[in-house]
XYZ file of N, CA and C in Angstrom:
681
model
N 6.194 44.204 -43.418
C 5.420 44.132 -44.281
C 4.513 42.640 -44.170
N 5.220 41.389 -43.664
C 4.402 40.393 -43.907
C 3.152 40.270 -43.030
N 3.151 40.889 -42.125
C 1.927 41.030 -40.905
C 0.698 41.762 -41.820
N 1.057 42.709 -42.766
C -0.119 43.407 -43.725
C -0.485 42.548 -44.498
N 0.427 41.685 -45.381
C -0.125 40.799 -46.213
C -0.843 39.526 -45.692
N -0.554 39.108 -44.209
C -1.511 38.290 -43.739
C -2.420 38.600 -43.694
N -2.815 40.014 -42.762
C -4.177 40.220 -42.680
C -5.174 40.800 -43.458
N -4.376 41.210 -44.676
C -4.946 41.607 -46.174
C -5.508 40.112 -46.715
N -4.716 39.049 -46.477
C -5.327 38.047 -47.149
C -6.256 37.428 -46.522
N -6.670 37.517 -45.315
C -7.346 37.174 -44.464
C -8.804 37.933 -44.580
N -8.345 39.070 -44.765
C -9.759 40.063 -45.126
C -10.353 39.966 -46.125
N -9.594 39.540 -47.524
C -9.729 39.343 -48.812
C -11.015 37.965 -48.948
N -10.603 37.162 -48.334
C -10.826 35.725 -48.147
C -12.367 36.158 -47.489
N -12.374 36.758 -46.307
C -13.958 36.968 -45.723
C -14.645 38.149 -46.369
N -14.344 38.854 -46.946
C -15.150 39.694 -47.887
C -15.626 38.974 -49.098
N -15.080 37.933 -49.794
C -15.140 37.189 -50.826
C -16.597 36.067 -50.728
N -16.695 35.721 -49.139
C -17.644 34.611 -48.896
C -19.194 35.618 -49.014
N -19.980 35.185 -49.419
C -21.158 35.944 -49.258
C -22.150 35.078 -48.635
N -22.254 33.953 -48.411
C -23.169 32.973 -47.861
C -23.716 33.620 -46.770
N -25.191 33.980 -46.533
C -25.683 34.327 -45.165
C -25.272 33.354 -44.207
N -25.389 32.072 -44.495
C -25.348 30.891 -43.367
C -23.553 31.232 -42.558
N -22.576 31.682 -43.564
C -21.657 31.784 -43.005
C -21.653 32.952 -42.426
N -21.871 34.052 -42.608
C -22.161 35.574 -42.120
C -22.651 35.551 -40.717
N -23.877 34.349 -40.796
C -24.116 34.242 -39.258
C -23.647 33.422 -38.386
N -22.377 32.717 -38.702
C -21.720 31.991 -37.801
C -20.209 32.642 -37.478
N -20.321 33.973 -37.940
C -19.006 34.805 -38.069
C -18.872 35.682 -37.003
N -17.813 36.096 -36.141
C -17.834 36.628 -35.079
C -16.368 37.593 -34.844
N -16.289 38.661 -34.442
C -15.431 39.406 -34.164
C -14.800 39.652 -32.424
N -14.058 39.697 -32.053
C -13.665 40.057 -30.760
C -12.360 41.094 -30.558
N -12.753 41.938 -29.873
C -11.632 43.012 -29.456
C -11.225 43.073 -28.216
N -10.116 43.075 -27.522
C -10.086 43.290 -26.201
C -8.697 43.270 -25.467
N -8.425 43.363 -24.253
C -7.222 43.696 -23.721
C -6.617 42.260 -23.139
N -5.301 41.961 -23.259
C -4.619 40.861 -22.904
C -3.073 41.346 -21.982
N -3.207 40.663 -21.215
C -1.930 40.272 -20.046
C -1.042 39.188 -20.138
N 0.233 39.422 -21.028
C 0.689 38.152 -21.356
C 1.890 38.016 -20.144
N 2.068 36.890 -19.813
C 3.426 36.915 -18.756
C 4.186 35.610 -18.966
N 5.237 35.075 -18.104
C 6.122 33.782 -18.402
C 5.807 33.002 -17.215
N 5.713 31.737 -17.637
C 5.501 30.743 -16.828
C 6.970 29.776 -16.824
N 7.372 29.198 -15.482
C 8.467 28.784 -15.230
C 8.359 27.008 -15.518
N 7.012 26.627 -15.605
C 6.671 25.540 -15.881
C 5.688 25.317 -16.641
N 5.072 23.767 -16.460
C 3.694 23.306 -17.341
C 2.365 23.577 -16.976
N 2.417 23.693 -15.951
C 0.817 23.876 -14.795
C 0.899 25.220 -14.657
N -0.320 25.710 -14.249
C -0.710 26.924 -13.832
C -0.445 27.224 -12.529
N -0.030 26.137 -11.722
C 0.690 26.242 -10.390
C 1.977 26.460 -10.331
N 2.900 26.800 -11.830
C 4.276 26.571 -11.768
C 4.169 28.150 -11.287
N 5.494 28.845 -11.260
C 5.782 30.238 -10.653
C 5.348 31.134 -12.017
N 4.532 32.274 -11.616
C 4.121 32.896 -12.384
C 5.147 34.428 -12.449
N 5.832 35.172 -13.222
C 5.906 36.443 -13.467
C 5.455 37.444 -12.510
N 5.992 38.190 -11.621
C 4.704 39.283 -11.642
C 4.332 40.205 -12.275
N 3.209 40.601 -11.812
C 2.549 41.481 -12.760
C 3.583 42.633 -13.375
N 4.137 43.034 -12.900
C 5.256 44.399 -13.590
C 5.961 43.985 -14.351
N 6.169 42.517 -14.666
C 6.866 42.033 -15.686
C 6.543 41.572 -17.048
N 4.990 41.801 -16.830
C 3.879 41.157 -18.095
C 3.995 42.191 -18.966
N 3.671 41.427 -20.261
C 3.300 42.657 -21.321
C 1.626 42.977 -21.472
N 1.266 44.052 -21.899
C -0.045 44.384 -21.968
C -0.267 44.712 -23.578
N -1.320 44.456 -23.962
C -1.775 45.128 -25.361
C -3.186 44.897 -25.780
N -3.723 45.251 -26.928
C -4.777 45.091 -27.627
C -4.739 43.667 -28.417
N -5.856 42.769 -28.306
C -5.643 41.814 -29.188
C -6.855 41.637 -29.893
N -6.963 40.875 -31.306
C -8.244 41.138 -32.219
C -8.336 39.822 -32.692
N -9.689 39.217 -32.732
C -9.776 37.783 -33.259
C -10.981 37.996 -34.176
N -11.056 36.990 -34.898
C -12.208 36.395 -36.059
C -12.447 35.237 -35.749
N -13.597 34.532 -35.707
C -13.729 33.566 -35.121
C -15.014 32.594 -36.216
N -14.988 31.584 -36.466
C -16.202 30.906 -37.282
C -17.058 29.939 -36.170
N -18.056 29.674 -36.014
C -18.636 28.794 -35.264
C -19.468 27.548 -36.158
N -19.085 26.495 -36.083
C -19.875 25.382 -36.891
C -20.676 24.742 -35.630
N -21.917 24.856 -35.592
C -22.994 23.957 -34.604
C -22.688 22.433 -34.840
N -23.070 21.811 -33.862
C -22.861 20.257 -33.742
C -24.043 19.588 -32.984
N -24.603 20.428 -32.123
C -25.958 20.280 -31.587
C -26.539 21.520 -30.999
N -27.714 21.650 -30.334
C -28.553 22.765 -30.199
C -27.649 23.666 -29.191
N -27.180 23.336 -28.346
C -26.187 23.674 -27.174
C -24.472 23.981 -27.502
N -24.083 23.428 -28.609
C -22.527 23.370 -28.417
C -22.094 23.572 -29.968
N -21.178 24.029 -30.031
C -20.269 24.368 -31.342
C -18.661 24.286 -31.330
N -18.353 23.878 -32.561
C -16.826 23.884 -33.005
C -16.369 25.278 -33.466
N -15.354 25.813 -32.940
C -15.108 27.178 -33.512
C -13.859 27.060 -33.949
N -13.666 28.010 -34.766
C -12.014 27.975 -35.466
C -11.954 29.503 -35.906
N -10.815 30.118 -34.894
C -10.553 31.228 -35.377
C -8.976 31.834 -35.764
N -8.831 33.097 -36.032
C -7.783 33.872 -36.481
C -7.415 34.975 -35.515
N -6.294 35.141 -34.836
C -6.055 35.919 -33.638
C -4.700 36.453 -33.967
N -4.574 38.211 -33.666
C -3.488 38.609 -33.372
C -2.828 38.988 -32.123
N -2.009 38.849 -31.524
C -1.726 39.542 -30.339
C -0.104 39.434 -29.753
N 0.092 40.354 -28.583
C 1.382 40.501 -28.373
C 2.141 40.015 -27.071
N 3.277 39.380 -27.225
C 3.732 38.508 -25.834
C 4.977 39.257 -25.345
N 5.531 38.684 -24.323
C 6.893 39.056 -24.011
C 7.037 39.123 -22.420
N 8.194 39.959 -22.146
C 8.708 39.973 -21.194
C 9.397 41.333 -20.673
N 9.167 41.771 -19.375
C 9.931 43.369 -19.325
C 10.632 43.211 -17.903
N 11.761 44.114 -17.799
C 12.239 44.288 -16.529
C 12.696 45.589 -16.450
N 12.975 46.113 -15.053
C 13.214 47.207 -14.753
C 14.312 47.185 -13.363
N 15.448 47.898 -13.598
C 16.564 48.024 -12.700
C 16.515 49.495 -12.082
N 16.584 49.860 -10.881
C 16.745 51.211 -10.442
C 17.979 50.862 -9.202
N 18.516 51.830 -9.420
C 19.827 52.300 -8.484
C 19.971 53.622 -8.040
N 19.793 53.825 -6.496
C 19.622 55.358 -6.362
C 20.365 55.379 -4.595
N 21.371 54.475 -4.682
C 21.898 54.447 -3.320
C 23.034 55.544 -2.807
N 23.588 55.909 -4.394
C 24.472 56.941 -4.276
C 23.914 58.398 -4.393
N 23.809 59.109 -3.303
C 23.026 60.649 -3.513
C 23.604 61.218 -4.440
N 24.685 61.281 -5.037
C 25.173 61.976 -6.194
C 24.674 61.409 -7.541
N 24.032 60.360 -7.654
C 23.535 59.706 -9.078
C 22.414 58.880 -9.129
N 21.871 58.432 -9.939
C 20.709 57.683 -10.202
C 20.564 56.991 -11.324
N 20.332 55.553 -11.191
C 20.234 54.989 -12.384
C 19.086 53.966 -12.399
N 18.453 53.902 -13.926
C 17.302 53.255 -14.284
C 17.405 52.715 -15.727
N 16.815 51.404 -15.566
C 17.109 50.559 -16.918
C 15.905 49.805 -17.136
N 15.059 49.987 -18.292
C 14.302 49.081 -18.397
C 14.169 48.367 -20.029
N 13.854 47.212 -20.013
C 14.153 46.539 -21.285
C 12.734 45.711 -21.440
N 12.599 45.396 -22.490
C 11.424 44.604 -23.090
C 11.597 43.940 -24.467
N 10.851 42.252 -24.530
C 10.993 41.706 -25.530
C 9.578 41.788 -25.813
N 9.155 42.431 -27.163
C 7.580 42.438 -27.730
C 7.824 41.117 -28.711
N 7.115 40.451 -28.512
C 6.884 39.300 -29.475
C 5.195 39.355 -30.048
N 5.399 39.506 -31.572
C 3.900 39.556 -31.975
C 3.484 38.033 -32.517
N 2.306 37.636 -32.288
C 2.047 36.111 -32.579
C 0.763 36.255 -33.557
N 0.585 35.468 -34.360
C -0.892 34.977 -35.056
C -0.877 33.585 -34.415
N -2.461 33.709 -34.454
C -2.778 32.311 -33.678
C -4.023 31.696 -33.974
N -4.192 30.565 -33.910
C -5.430 29.833 -34.772
C -5.853 28.959 -33.575
N -6.949 29.514 -32.905
C -7.811 29.155 -31.838
C -8.576 27.876 -32.262
N -8.798 26.653 -31.657
C -9.766 25.766 -32.050
C -10.766 25.315 -31.070
N -11.792 25.573 -30.753
C -12.580 25.493 -29.298
C -13.840 24.770 -29.524
N -14.125 23.881 -28.337
C -15.511 23.455 -28.178
C -16.112 24.333 -27.312
N -17.282 24.682 -27.506
C -18.015 25.797 -26.980
C -19.440 25.112 -26.518
N -19.708 24.942 -25.067
C -21.185 24.759 -24.824
C -21.884 26.087 -24.071
N -23.195 26.117 -24.722
C -24.047 27.047 -24.301
C -25.155 26.733 -23.031
N -25.010 27.418 -22.380
C -25.810 27.295 -21.119
C -26.517 28.498 -20.695
N -27.861 28.669 -21.089
C -28.629 30.259 -21.012
C -27.640 31.159 -21.417
N -27.302 31.938 -20.326
C -26.666 33.034 -20.982
C -25.276 33.028 -21.017
N -24.601 31.830 -20.663
C -23.195 31.450 -20.362
C -22.762 30.866 -21.698
N -21.354 30.708 -22.218
C -20.965 29.825 -22.652
C -19.427 29.509 -22.305
N -19.381 27.856 -22.341
C -17.959 27.736 -21.528
C -16.854 27.124 -22.717
N -15.524 27.678 -22.545
C -14.999 27.255 -23.648
C -13.589 26.523 -23.318
N -13.398 25.714 -24.091
C -12.025 24.827 -23.941
C -11.640 24.235 -25.460
N -10.407 24.145 -25.584
C -9.934 23.803 -26.834
C -8.173 23.919 -26.894
N -7.900 23.711 -28.189
C -5.853 23.938 -28.496
C -5.921 25.379 -29.213
N -4.640 25.552 -28.877
C -4.274 26.914 -29.914
C -3.060 26.805 -30.096
N -2.525 26.870 -31.748
C -1.445 27.148 -32.264
C -0.977 28.496 -32.659
N 0.235 28.734 -32.624
C 1.039 30.264 -32.295
C 2.159 30.268 -33.135
N 2.127 31.429 -33.828
C 3.501 31.442 -34.914
C 3.880 32.892 -34.630
N 5.313 33.097 -34.103
C 5.723 34.071 -33.909
C 6.305 35.178 -35.169
N 5.602 36.090 -35.783
C 6.045 36.459 -36.771
C 7.132 37.630 -36.803
N 6.886 38.211 -35.929
C 7.628 39.580 -35.385
C 8.207 39.520 -33.942
N 9.655 39.984 -33.791
C 10.070 40.302 -32.612
C 10.820 41.694 -32.198
N 10.502 42.318 -31.062
C 11.087 43.625 -31.187
C 11.315 43.809 -29.677
N 12.728 44.422 -29.535
C 13.474 44.763 -28.064
C 13.437 46.210 -27.886
N 13.258 46.330 -26.742
C 13.079 47.756 -26.225
C 13.632 48.221 -25.091
N 14.706 49.129 -25.293
C 15.618 49.466 -24.020
C 15.137 50.989 -24.046
N 15.578 51.213 -22.450
C 15.393 52.673 -22.096
C 16.150 52.783 -21.005
N 17.338 53.703 -20.978
C 18.195 54.229 -20.065
C 17.711 55.649 -19.307
N 17.860 55.956 -17.961
C 18.138 57.280 -17.621
C 19.007 57.142 -16.382
N 20.325 57.853 -16.764
C 21.223 58.452 -15.777
C 21.263 59.638 -15.239
N 21.027 59.886 -13.982
C 20.703 61.477 -13.478
C 22.327 61.657 -12.308
N 23.068 62.320 -12.568
C 24.117 62.935 -12.233
C 24.004 64.330 -11.600
N 24.212 63.939 -10.010
C 24.353 65.391 -9.381
C 25.805 66.013 -8.717
N 26.206 67.243 -9.279
C 27.209 67.641 -8.759
C 27.369 69.306 -8.511
N 27.789 69.654 -7.648
C 27.765 71.301 -7.303
C 26.286 72.010 -7.492
N 25.160 70.915 -6.939
C 24.117 71.751 -7.305
C 23.782 71.722 -8.541
N 24.183 70.946 -9.640
C 23.704 71.162 -10.735
C 23.532 69.501 -11.341
N 22.482 69.366 -12.199
C 21.949 67.930 -12.269
C 21.966 67.699 -14.028
N 22.632 66.690 -14.452
C 22.869 66.445 -15.771
C 22.274 64.807 -15.734
N 21.119 64.889 -16.762
C 20.623 63.853 -17.263
C 20.788 63.123 -18.777
N 21.227 62.097 -18.790
C 21.541 61.357 -19.920
C 20.392 59.975 -19.992
N 19.815 60.374 -21.318
C 18.336 59.612 -21.770
C 19.164 58.830 -22.992
N 18.464 57.546 -22.941
C 18.508 56.647 -24.197
C 17.329 56.002 -23.827
N 16.898 55.522 -25.326
C 15.556 55.041 -25.819
C 15.587 54.769 -27.030
N 15.809 53.228 -27.255
C 15.250 52.729 -28.847
C 14.170 51.360 -28.529
N 13.793 51.131 -29.939
C 13.258 49.920 -30.096
C 13.649 49.454 -31.484
N 13.957 47.715 -31.338
C 14.912 47.408 -32.727
C 14.319 45.745 -33.026
N 14.395 45.430 -34.003
C 14.305 43.896 -34.098
C 15.442 43.111 -33.213
N 15.040 42.003 -32.770
C 16.339 41.473 -31.836
C 17.308 41.260 -32.901
N 18.602 41.416 -32.625
C 19.679 41.431 -33.296
C 20.126 39.708 -33.904
N 19.885 38.764 -32.935
C 19.727 37.470 -33.214
C 18.592 36.569 -33.712
N 18.299 36.768 -35.054
C 16.784 36.120 -35.336
C 16.718 34.599 -35.207
N 17.709 34.080 -34.965
C 17.567 32.634 -34.962
C 17.190 32.338 -33.310
N 17.201 33.341 -32.342
C 17.228 32.839 -30.940
C 15.975 32.288 -30.482
N 14.970 32.432 -31.336
C 13.484 31.933 -30.787
C 12.932 30.983 -31.906
N 12.172 29.917 -30.889
C 11.492 29.057 -31.551
C 10.133 29.699 -31.789
N 9.985 29.677 -33.422
C 8.534 30.480 -34.036
C 7.573 30.019 -33.483
N 7.098 28.446 -33.497
C 6.076 27.351 -33.573
C 5.847 27.523 -31.871
N 4.298 27.673 -31.591
C 4.164 27.352 -29.982
C 2.761 26.932 -29.880
N 2.391 26.080 -29.345
C 1.138 25.339 -29.239
C 0.440 25.350 -27.412
N -0.707 25.410 -27.232
C -1.207 25.067 -25.799
C -2.468 25.069 -25.795
N -3.066 25.072 -24.574
C -4.546 24.876 -24.268
C -5.259 26.502 -23.931
N -6.526 26.266 -24.278
C -7.522 27.667 -24.075
C -8.661 27.165 -23.180
N -8.703 27.823 -22.502
C -10.038 27.747 -21.791
C -10.571 29.026 -21.283
N -11.879 29.212 -21.029
C -12.590 30.444 -20.621
C -14.270 30.454 -20.382
N -14.717 31.309 -20.441
C -15.884 31.576 -20.018
C -16.732 32.749 -20.947
N -17.717 33.006 -21.338
C -18.298 34.100 -21.762
C -19.687 34.489 -21.543
N -20.316 35.407 -21.391
C -21.688 35.789 -20.942
C -22.051 36.829 -21.877
N -23.640 36.246 -22.259
C -24.439 37.470 -23.419
C -24.702 38.457 -22.574
N -24.042 39.912 -22.905
C -24.448 41.065 -22.267
C -25.491 41.752 -22.976
N -25.600 41.615 -24.556
C -26.455 42.507 -25.001
C -26.798 41.976 -26.407
N -28.102 41.639 -26.787
C -28.431 41.184 -28.371
C -27.067 40.072 -28.615
N -26.331 40.710 -29.712
C -25.547 39.681 -30.447
C -23.919 40.028 -30.021
N -23.860 40.599 -28.590
C -22.500 40.894 -27.854
C -22.386 39.742 -26.613
N -21.451 39.395 -26.473
C -20.809 38.930 -25.507
C -19.720 39.217 -24.646
N -19.334 38.891 -23.380
C -18.246 39.151 -23.017
C -17.398 38.061 -22.246
N -15.832 37.921 -22.723
C -15.388 36.850 -22.725
C -14.151 36.978 -21.842
N -13.830 35.790 -20.880
C -12.268 35.706 -20.222
C -11.917 34.492 -20.734
N -10.673 34.534 -21.073
C -9.860 33.211 -21.692
C -8.684 33.428 -21.081
N -8.274 31.935 -21.121
C -6.747 31.939 -20.348
C -6.016 30.986 -21.631
N -4.825 31.629 -21.828
C -3.940 30.521 -22.732
C -2.755 30.217 -21.974
N -2.519 28.661 -22.169
C -1.435 28.024 -21.614
C -0.400 27.687 -22.485
N 0.854 28.012 -22.772
C 1.429 27.358 -23.895
C 2.656 26.443 -23.369
N 3.075 25.501 -24.048
C 3.946 24.217 -23.941
C 5.490 24.211 -24.532
N 5.687 25.578 -24.990
C 6.905 25.356 -25.922
C 7.923 26.549 -24.950
N 9.013 26.171 -24.663
C 10.393 26.851 -24.166
C 10.848 27.421 -25.253
N 10.483 28.705 -25.734
C 10.649 29.211 -27.081
C 12.128 29.764 -27.051
N 12.818 29.983 -26.126
C 13.942 30.655 -25.834
C 15.457 29.665 -26.306
N 15.852 29.586 -27.132
C 16.937 28.848 -27.380
C 18.062 29.098 -26.467
N 18.198 30.252 -26.117
C 18.951 30.601 -25.041
C 19.017 30.298 -23.920
N 17.805 29.947 -23.499
C 17.550 29.587 -22.001
C 17.912 30.561 -20.838
N 17.883 31.707 -21.126
C 18.114 32.791 -20.410
C 17.356 33.160 -19.335
N 16.275 32.234 -18.948
C 14.756 32.540 -17.967
C 14.351 33.629 -18.010
N 14.437 34.505 -18.702
C 13.803 35.850 -19.004
C 12.352 35.156 -19.676
N 12.588 34.716 -20.586
C 11.650 34.093 -21.729
C 11.524 32.608 -21.533
N 10.341 32.252 -21.241
C 10.056 30.479 -20.746
C 8.976 29.888 -21.524
N 8.044 29.936 -20.919
C 6.400 29.369 -21.367
C 5.437 30.570 -21.449
N 5.009 30.927 -22.328
C 3.988 32.045 -22.667
C 2.780 31.500 -21.835
N 2.020 32.622 -20.897
C 0.851 32.289 -20.175
C 0.031 33.670 -20.327
N -1.245 33.499 -20.910
C -1.715 34.850 -21.490
C -3.220 34.859 -20.762
N -3.914 35.986 -20.472
C -5.158 36.336 -20.257
C -5.643 37.235 -20.979
N -7.037 37.049 -21.339
C -7.518 37.603 -22.457
C -8.806 38.301 -22.208
N -9.219 39.444 -22.108
C -10.788 39.888 -21.879
C -11.269 40.548 -22.671
N -12.475 40.569 -23.603
C -12.777 40.879 -24.705
C -14.154 41.046 -24.630
N -14.538 41.620 -25.749
C -15.854 41.803 -26.203
C -16.307 41.443 -27.273
N -17.138 40.196 -27.669
C -17.422 39.493 -29.027
C -18.870 39.949 -29.422
N -18.505 40.347 -30.978
C -19.647 40.660 -31.421
C -20.089 39.757 -32.554
N -21.187 39.107 -32.755
C -21.871 38.065 -33.644
C -22.091 38.605 -34.550
N -22.028 38.443 -36.204
C -22.679 38.805 -37.003
C -24.310 38.575 -37.335
N -25.373 39.074 -37.213
C -26.496 38.469 -37.894
C -27.072 37.300 -36.829
N -26.418 37.097 -36.023
C -26.996 36.069 -34.988
C -27.999 35.875 -34.464
N -28.727 34.774 -34.386
C -30.446 34.948 -34.232
C -30.298 33.998 -32.632
N -29.062 33.962 -32.262
C -29.112 33.203 -30.826
C -29.273 34.333 -29.798
């Protein structure tokens, strides 16, 4: 219920603000995120393969404060999902086949603060981001296939639950945010951003979960914008 209370509170604040100037500077962004695990502090560190990444839909609300004719300072509120997945398959024995998949699905609320420079139809984005993990889920799926005397027996297990040890994770995270945007139609921009985080948030140090790195592609709509 905590996530719904946070979202409801934020929406109520937005609806209570009636300033035309505020609405002119407000925008929303919806898009697709791909979140992976990085083994070091830089983009040149080892990144987990794509099949071990977590894909999800993200949502962002942003307020822009102009500081010059071509630049803004923005502050936003964002929700997204990160984590890790892995699959093991064994089919060496002709009489049996085994596959197992597990996932960590980690839900974050985030506060990105960026400097944006506008040039023609493009915008260049750079700043910092603070994240808080408000929910964690562990998903597990196993399939066992046994073949004997022309008969096939399948055992199937699938479940999702909050991780049993709630103190495993460091909840707060922070990092940098860089990206580029291009205006595509009137008040609509398409944005590509990358987030790199600097907290090794797994207290168990299992190496499944290390440093978050996320790639986000979305469309931003600016309300009543004259730009």
